[in-house]
């Protein structure tokens, strides 16, 4: 279950919501917030969340906790929005690059197929490396500020669980080295009884640097032959270049899909948080606007059942427009 900054149990799990769009229209909320949140996209998202009234009092409490954290640490809100905006842009860039390379697959020439697969793998590995680095930056940002809310605390723990430890650093290092200029790819090829290629896989990416102990994530790139069989080290002659290109092209395609899966997992989990942060940007703008006008603000105490009593309420549209 992915973390949500709007719902305590994750996005989409809140129940008992009541649509209050008509009430929002009667209160002129869109007109009032147009003075505080000029960005139409952010304002509409904020108002859609506000109009979707939740019956569970823990939902507004959960949001109020996060808003308090952001109001106490405005640079955290700005920084998270910036980091997640860059992450979303990276996703769009990677999709465009992959589409460009896949459009070349129509060419069936083995050399072209190898070059295309190599290009896709290089783009995918570079994107995965940038994605993981961005996630590490988000974790570093969250560690700077003392957050108290459940939502931001859970986000901080989740990012730390992914980025902390040697395996994360090892994976980043492998993605960094995979397409360096001196990289050498090794394939394991299995032949059938008729000396035809039955299967193949990429088993290693080597470099002149001293080899390190094969542990953790590196096993993905350093598979040992099954049943203790030994692989004969064979260098394909130049006259068999077509076969070499086909085999290496296929193996690099699988590597590209593995790297893309890493990026996609990060994108799918964290990019949606950017839209939720728009809600808090609008809410923080409202708080700042009311404080600038020296108007009182409060976080109401919410309980289940019974009528709610409020006193000394202001007309938000009049307050915002004057």
Coordinates of C-alpha atoms in Angstrom, one line a residue:
X1 CA 0.0 0.0 0.0
X2 CA 1.4 3.3 -1.1
X3 CA 1.6 6.3 1.3
X4 CA -0.9 9.1 0.9
X5 CA -0.7 12.5 2.4
X6 CA -4.4 13.0 2.2
X7 CA -5.8 9.8 3.7
X8 CA -4.4 7.9 6.7
X9 CA -5.0 4.5 5.2
X10 CA -3.7 5.3 1.7
X11 CA -5.3 7.0 -1.3
X12 CA -8.7 5.6 -2.2
X13 CA -9.4 3.9 1.1
X14 CA -11.4 6.6 2.7
X15 CA -15.1 5.8 2.8
X16 CA -18.3 7.7 3.6
X17 CA -17.4 10.8 1.7
X18 CA -20.1 13.4 0.9
X19 CA -19.8 15.6 -2.1
X20 CA -20.3 19.2 -1.1
X21 CA -19.6 21.0 -4.4
X22 CA -22.9 22.9 -4.3
X23 CA -22.0 24.2 -0.8
X24 CA -18.6 25.2 -2.0
X25 CA -20.3 27.1 -4.9
X26 CA -22.6 28.8 -2.4
X27 CA -19.7 29.9 -0.3
X28 CA -17.9 31.3 -3.4
X29 CA -14.8 29.2 -2.5
X30 CA -13.4 29.2 -6.0
X31 CA -13.7 33.0 -6.2
X32 CA -12.2 33.5 -2.8
X33 CA -9.2 31.2 -3.4
X34 CA -8.6 32.7 -6.8
X35 CA -7.1 35.6 -4.8
X36 CA -4.8 33.3 -2.8
X37 CA -4.1 30.5 -5.3
X38 CA -3.8 32.0 -8.8
X39 CA -2.8 28.6 -10.3
X40 CA -6.0 27.1 -11.6
X41 CA -4.8 23.5 -11.5
X42 CA -3.7 23.7 -7.9
X43 CA -6.8 25.6 -6.9
X44 CA -9.2 23.1 -8.5
X45 CA -7.5 20.2 -7.0
X46 CA -7.6 21.8 -3.5
X47 CA -11.3 22.6 -3.8
X48 CA -12.1 19.1 -5.1
X49 CA -10.5 17.7 -2.0
X50 CA -12.3 20.2 0.3
X51 CA -15.7 19.5 -1.4
X52 CA -15.2 15.7 -0.9
X53 CA -16.2 15.8 2.8
X54 CA -15.1 12.8 4.8
X55 CA -17.3 11.2 7.5
X56 CA -14.2 9.9 9.3
X57 CA -12.9 12.7 11.6
X58 CA -9.4 11.2 11.5
X59 CA -9.1 12.3 7.8
X60 CA -9.1 16.0 8.5
X61 CA -7.0 15.5 11.6
X62 CA -4.4 13.7 9.5
X63 CA -4.3 16.5 7.0
X64 CA -4.2 19.1 9.8
X65 CA -1.1 17.4 11.3
X66 CA 0.7 17.6 7.9
X67 CA -0.4 21.2 7.3
X68 CA 1.1 22.2 10.7
X69 CA 4.4 20.6 9.7
X70 CA 4.4 22.5 6.5
X71 CA 3.5 25.8 8.1
X72 CA 6.2 25.3 10.6
X73 CA 8.7 24.3 7.9
X74 CA 7.7 26.1 4.7
X75 CA 11.0 25.2 3.0
X76 CA 10.1 21.5 3.4
X77 CA 6.9 22.0 1.4
X78 CA 8.7 24.0 -1.3
X79 CA 11.6 21.5 -1.4
X80 CA 9.3 18.4 -1.6
X81 CA 7.3 20.0 -4.4
X82 CA 10.5 20.8 -6.3
X83 CA 12.0 17.3 -5.9
X84 CA 8.8 15.5 -6.9
X85 CA 8.2 17.9 -9.8
X86 CA 11.7 16.9 -11.1
X87 CA 10.9 13.3 -10.6
X88 CA 7.7 13.6 -12.6
X89 CA 9.7 15.4 -15.4
X90 CA 12.3 12.6 -15.4
X91 CA 9.4 10.1 -15.9
X92 CA 8.2 12.0 -19.0
X93 CA 11.7 12.3 -20.3
X94 CA 12.4 8.6 -20.0
X95 CA 9.2 7.7 -21.6
X96 CA 10.0 9.9 -24.6
X97 CA 13.5 8.5 -24.9
X98 CA 12.3 4.9 -24.8
X99 CA 9.6 5.6 -27.3
X100 CA 12.2 7.1 -29.6
X101 CA 14.4 4.1 -29.5
X102 CA 11.5 1.6 -29.8
X103 CA 10.4 3.3 -32.9
X104 CA 13.7 2.2 -34.5
X105 CA 13.0 -1.5 -33.8
X106 CA 11.2 -1.7 -37.1
X107 CA 14.6 -2.1 -38.7
X108 CA 15.4 -5.8 -38.6
X109 CA 19.1 -5.5 -39.4
X110 CA 21.0 -7.2 -36.6
X111 CA 23.5 -4.4 -36.2
X112 CA 20.8 -1.8 -36.0
X113 CA 18.8 -4.1 -33.6
X114 CA 21.9 -4.3 -31.3
X115 CA 22.5 -0.6 -31.4
X116 CA 18.8 0.1 -30.6
X117 CA 18.8 -2.4 -27.7
X118 CA 22.1 -0.9 -26.4
X119 CA 20.6 2.6 -26.6
X120 CA 17.4 1.5 -24.8
X121 CA 19.5 -0.2 -22.1
X122 CA 21.7 2.8 -21.7
X123 CA 18.8 5.2 -21.4
X124 CA 17.0 2.9 -18.9
X125 CA 20.0 2.4 -16.7
X126 CA 20.8 6.1 -16.7
X127 CA 17.2 6.9 -15.8
X128 CA 17.1 4.3 -13.0
X129 CA 20.3 5.8 -11.6
X130 CA 18.9 9.4 -11.7
X131 CA 15.6 8.1 -10.2
X132 CA 17.4 6.5 -7.3
X133 CA 19.6 9.6 -6.8
X134 CA 16.5 11.7 -6.7
X135 CA 14.9 9.4 -4.1
X136 CA 18.0 9.8 -2.0
X137 CA 17.7 13.6 -2.3
X138 CA 14.1 13.4 -1.0
X139 CA 15.3 11.3 1.9
X140 CA 18.0 13.9 2.8
X141 CA 15.5 16.7 2.6
X142 CA 13.1 14.9 5.0
X143 CA 15.9 14.3 7.5
X144 CA 16.6 18.1 7.8
X145 CA 13.2 19.0 9.3
X146 CA 11.7 17.7 12.6
X147 CA 8.3 16.5 11.3
X148 CA 5.6 15.5 13.8
X149 CA 2.7 14.4 11.6
X150 CA 2.0 10.7 10.9
X151 CA 1.9 11.3 7.1
X152 CA 5.3 12.9 6.7
X153 CA 6.8 10.6 9.3
X154 CA 5.6 7.6 7.3
X155 CA 7.0 9.1 4.1
X156 CA 10.3 9.7 5.8
X157 CA 10.5 6.1 7.1
X158 CA 9.5 4.7 3.7
X159 CA 12.2 6.6 1.8
X160 CA 14.8 5.8 4.4
X161 CA 13.9 2.1 4.2
X162 CA 14.6 2.1 0.5
X163 CA 17.7 4.3 0.4
X164 CA 19.5 3.3 3.6
X165 CA 22.0 0.4 3.4
X166 CA 24.8 -0.9 1.3
X167 CA 22.5 -2.6 -1.3
X168 CA 21.0 0.7 -2.4
X169 CA 24.5 2.1 -2.8
X170 CA 25.7 -1.0 -4.6
X171 CA 22.8 -0.9 -7.0
X172 CA 23.4 2.8 -7.8
X173 CA 27.1 2.0 -8.4
X174 CA 26.2 -0.9 -10.8
X175 CA 23.9 1.4 -12.8
X176 CA 26.7 4.0 -12.9
X177 CA 29.3 1.5 -14.2
X178 CA 27.1 -0.5 -16.6
X179 CA 27.6 1.7 -19.6
X180 CA 31.0 3.2 -18.9
X181 CA 33.3 3.3 -21.8
X182 CA 35.4 0.3 -20.7
X183 CA 32.5 -2.0 -19.8
X184 CA 32.6 -5.6 -21.2
X185 CA 29.4 -7.7 -21.3
X186 CA 29.5 -11.4 -20.8
X187 CA 26.7 -13.7 -21.9
X188 CA 26.0 -17.3 -21.0
X189 CA 24.6 -19.2 -24.0
X190 CA 23.0 -22.7 -23.8
X191 CA 22.9 -24.8 -26.9
X192 CA 20.5 -27.6 -27.7
X193 CA 21.3 -31.1 -29.0
X194 CA 21.5 -29.6 -32.6
X195 CA 24.0 -27.0 -31.6
X196 CA 21.5 -24.2 -31.9
X197 CA 21.0 -21.5 -29.3
X198 CA 18.4 -22.6 -26.8
X199 CA 18.7 -19.7 -24.3
X200 CA 21.1 -16.9 -23.3
X201 CA 21.4 -14.4 -20.5
X202 CA 23.7 -11.5 -19.4
X203 CA 25.8 -12.8 -16.6
X204 CA 28.3 -10.1 -15.9
X205 CA 29.4 -6.5 -16.7
X206 CA 33.1 -6.3 -16.0
X207 CA 35.6 -3.4 -15.7
X208 CA 39.4 -3.0 -15.4
X209 CA 38.9 -2.1 -11.7
X210 CA 39.5 -5.0 -9.2
X211 CA 36.5 -7.2 -8.8
X212 CA 34.5 -6.9 -5.7
X213 CA 32.8 -9.7 -3.7
X214 CA 29.6 -10.7 -5.4
X215 CA 26.8 -9.9 -2.9
X216 CA 23.3 -8.7 -2.8
X217 CA 22.0 -6.9 -5.8
X218 CA 25.1 -7.7 -7.9
X219 CA 23.9 -11.3 -8.2
X220 CA 21.3 -9.9 -10.7
X221 CA 24.2 -9.2 -13.0
X222 CA 26.5 -12.2 -12.0
X223 CA 24.4 -15.3 -12.3
X224 CA 26.3 -18.6 -11.9
X225 CA 25.6 -21.6 -14.1
X226 CA 23.0 -24.0 -12.6
X227 CA 24.0 -27.4 -11.3
X228 CA 27.6 -26.4 -10.9
X229 CA 28.4 -26.6 -14.6
X230 CA 31.2 -24.5 -15.9
X231 CA 30.9 -22.1 -18.7
X232 CA 33.5 -22.1 -21.5
X233 CA 34.9 -18.7 -22.1
X234 CA 34.3 -18.2 -25.8
X235 CA 34.9 -15.0 -27.7
X236 CA 32.7 -14.8 -30.8
X237 CA 34.7 -14.3 -34.0
X238 CA 34.1 -11.3 -36.1
X239 CA 32.5 -13.4 -38.8
X240 CA 29.8 -14.4 -36.3
X241 CA 29.1 -10.7 -35.6
X242 CA 25.4 -11.1 -36.6
X243 CA 24.9 -13.9 -34.0
X244 CA 26.8 -11.8 -31.4
X245 CA 24.6 -8.8 -32.1
X246 CA 21.4 -10.8 -31.8
X247 CA 22.4 -12.4 -28.5
X248 CA 23.8 -9.3 -26.9
X249 CA 20.9 -7.2 -28.2
X250 CA 18.4 -9.6 -26.6
X251 CA 20.3 -9.6 -23.3
X252 CA 20.6 -5.8 -23.2
X253 CA 16.8 -5.6 -23.9
X254 CA 16.2 -7.7 -20.8
X255 CA 18.6 -5.4 -18.8
X256 CA 16.7 -2.4 -20.1
X257 CA 13.4 -3.8 -18.8
X258 CA 15.0 -4.6 -15.4
X259 CA 16.3 -1.0 -15.1
X260 CA 13.0 0.4 -16.3
X261 CA 11.1 -1.6 -13.7
X262 CA 13.3 0.0 -11.0
X263 CA 12.4 3.5 -12.3
X264 CA 8.7 2.6 -12.8
X265 CA 8.4 1.4 -9.2
X266 CA 9.7 4.7 -7.8
X267 CA 7.6 6.7 -10.2
X268 CA 4.4 4.8 -9.4
X269 CA 4.9 5.2 -5.6
X270 CA 6.1 8.8 -5.3
X271 CA 5.1 10.9 -8.3
X272 CA 1.4 10.8 -7.2
X273 CA 2.3 12.6 -4.0
X274 CA 3.0 15.7 -6.1
X275 CA -0.7 16.2 -6.7
X276 CA -1.4 15.8 -3.0
X277 CA 1.2 18.4 -2.2
X278 CA -0.8 20.9 -4.4
X279 CA -3.5 20.6 -1.7
X280 CA -1.0 21.7 1.0
X281 CA 0.4 24.5 -1.2
X282 CA -3.1 25.9 -1.5
X283 CA -3.8 25.4 2.2
X284 CA -0.6 27.0 3.2
X285 CA -1.4 30.0 0.9
X286 CA -4.7 30.3 2.7
X287 CA -3.0 30.3 6.1
X288 CA -0.5 32.9 5.0
X289 CA -3.2 35.1 3.5
X290 CA -5.3 35.1 6.7
X291 CA -2.2 35.8 8.8
X292 CA -1.3 38.7 6.6
X293 CA -4.7 40.1 7.2
X294 CA -4.4 39.5 11.0
X295 CA -7.4 37.2 11.0
X296 CA -7.7 34.4 13.6
X297 CA -7.1 30.8 12.6
X298 CA -7.8 27.6 14.4
X299 CA -7.7 23.9 13.9
X300 CA -11.1 22.7 15.2
X301 CA -11.5 19.7 17.5
X302 CA -13.4 17.0 15.6
X303 CA -15.5 14.3 17.2
X304 CA -17.9 11.7 15.9
X305 CA -21.6 12.5 16.1
X306 CA -23.5 15.4 17.4
X307 CA -23.8 19.0 16.1
X308 CA -20.8 21.3 15.7
X309 CA -20.8 24.8 17.1
X310 CA -18.7 27.6 15.6
X311 CA -18.6 31.3 16.6
X312 CA -17.0 34.4 15.1
X313 CA -16.9 33.1 11.5
X314 CA -15.8 35.4 8.7
X315 CA -17.0 35.6 5.1
X316 CA -14.0 34.1 3.3
X317 CA -14.7 35.8 0.0
X318 CA -14.9 39.3 1.6
X319 CA -11.7 38.6 3.6
X320 CA -9.8 37.4 0.5
X321 CA -10.9 40.1 -1.9
X322 CA -10.3 43.1 0.4

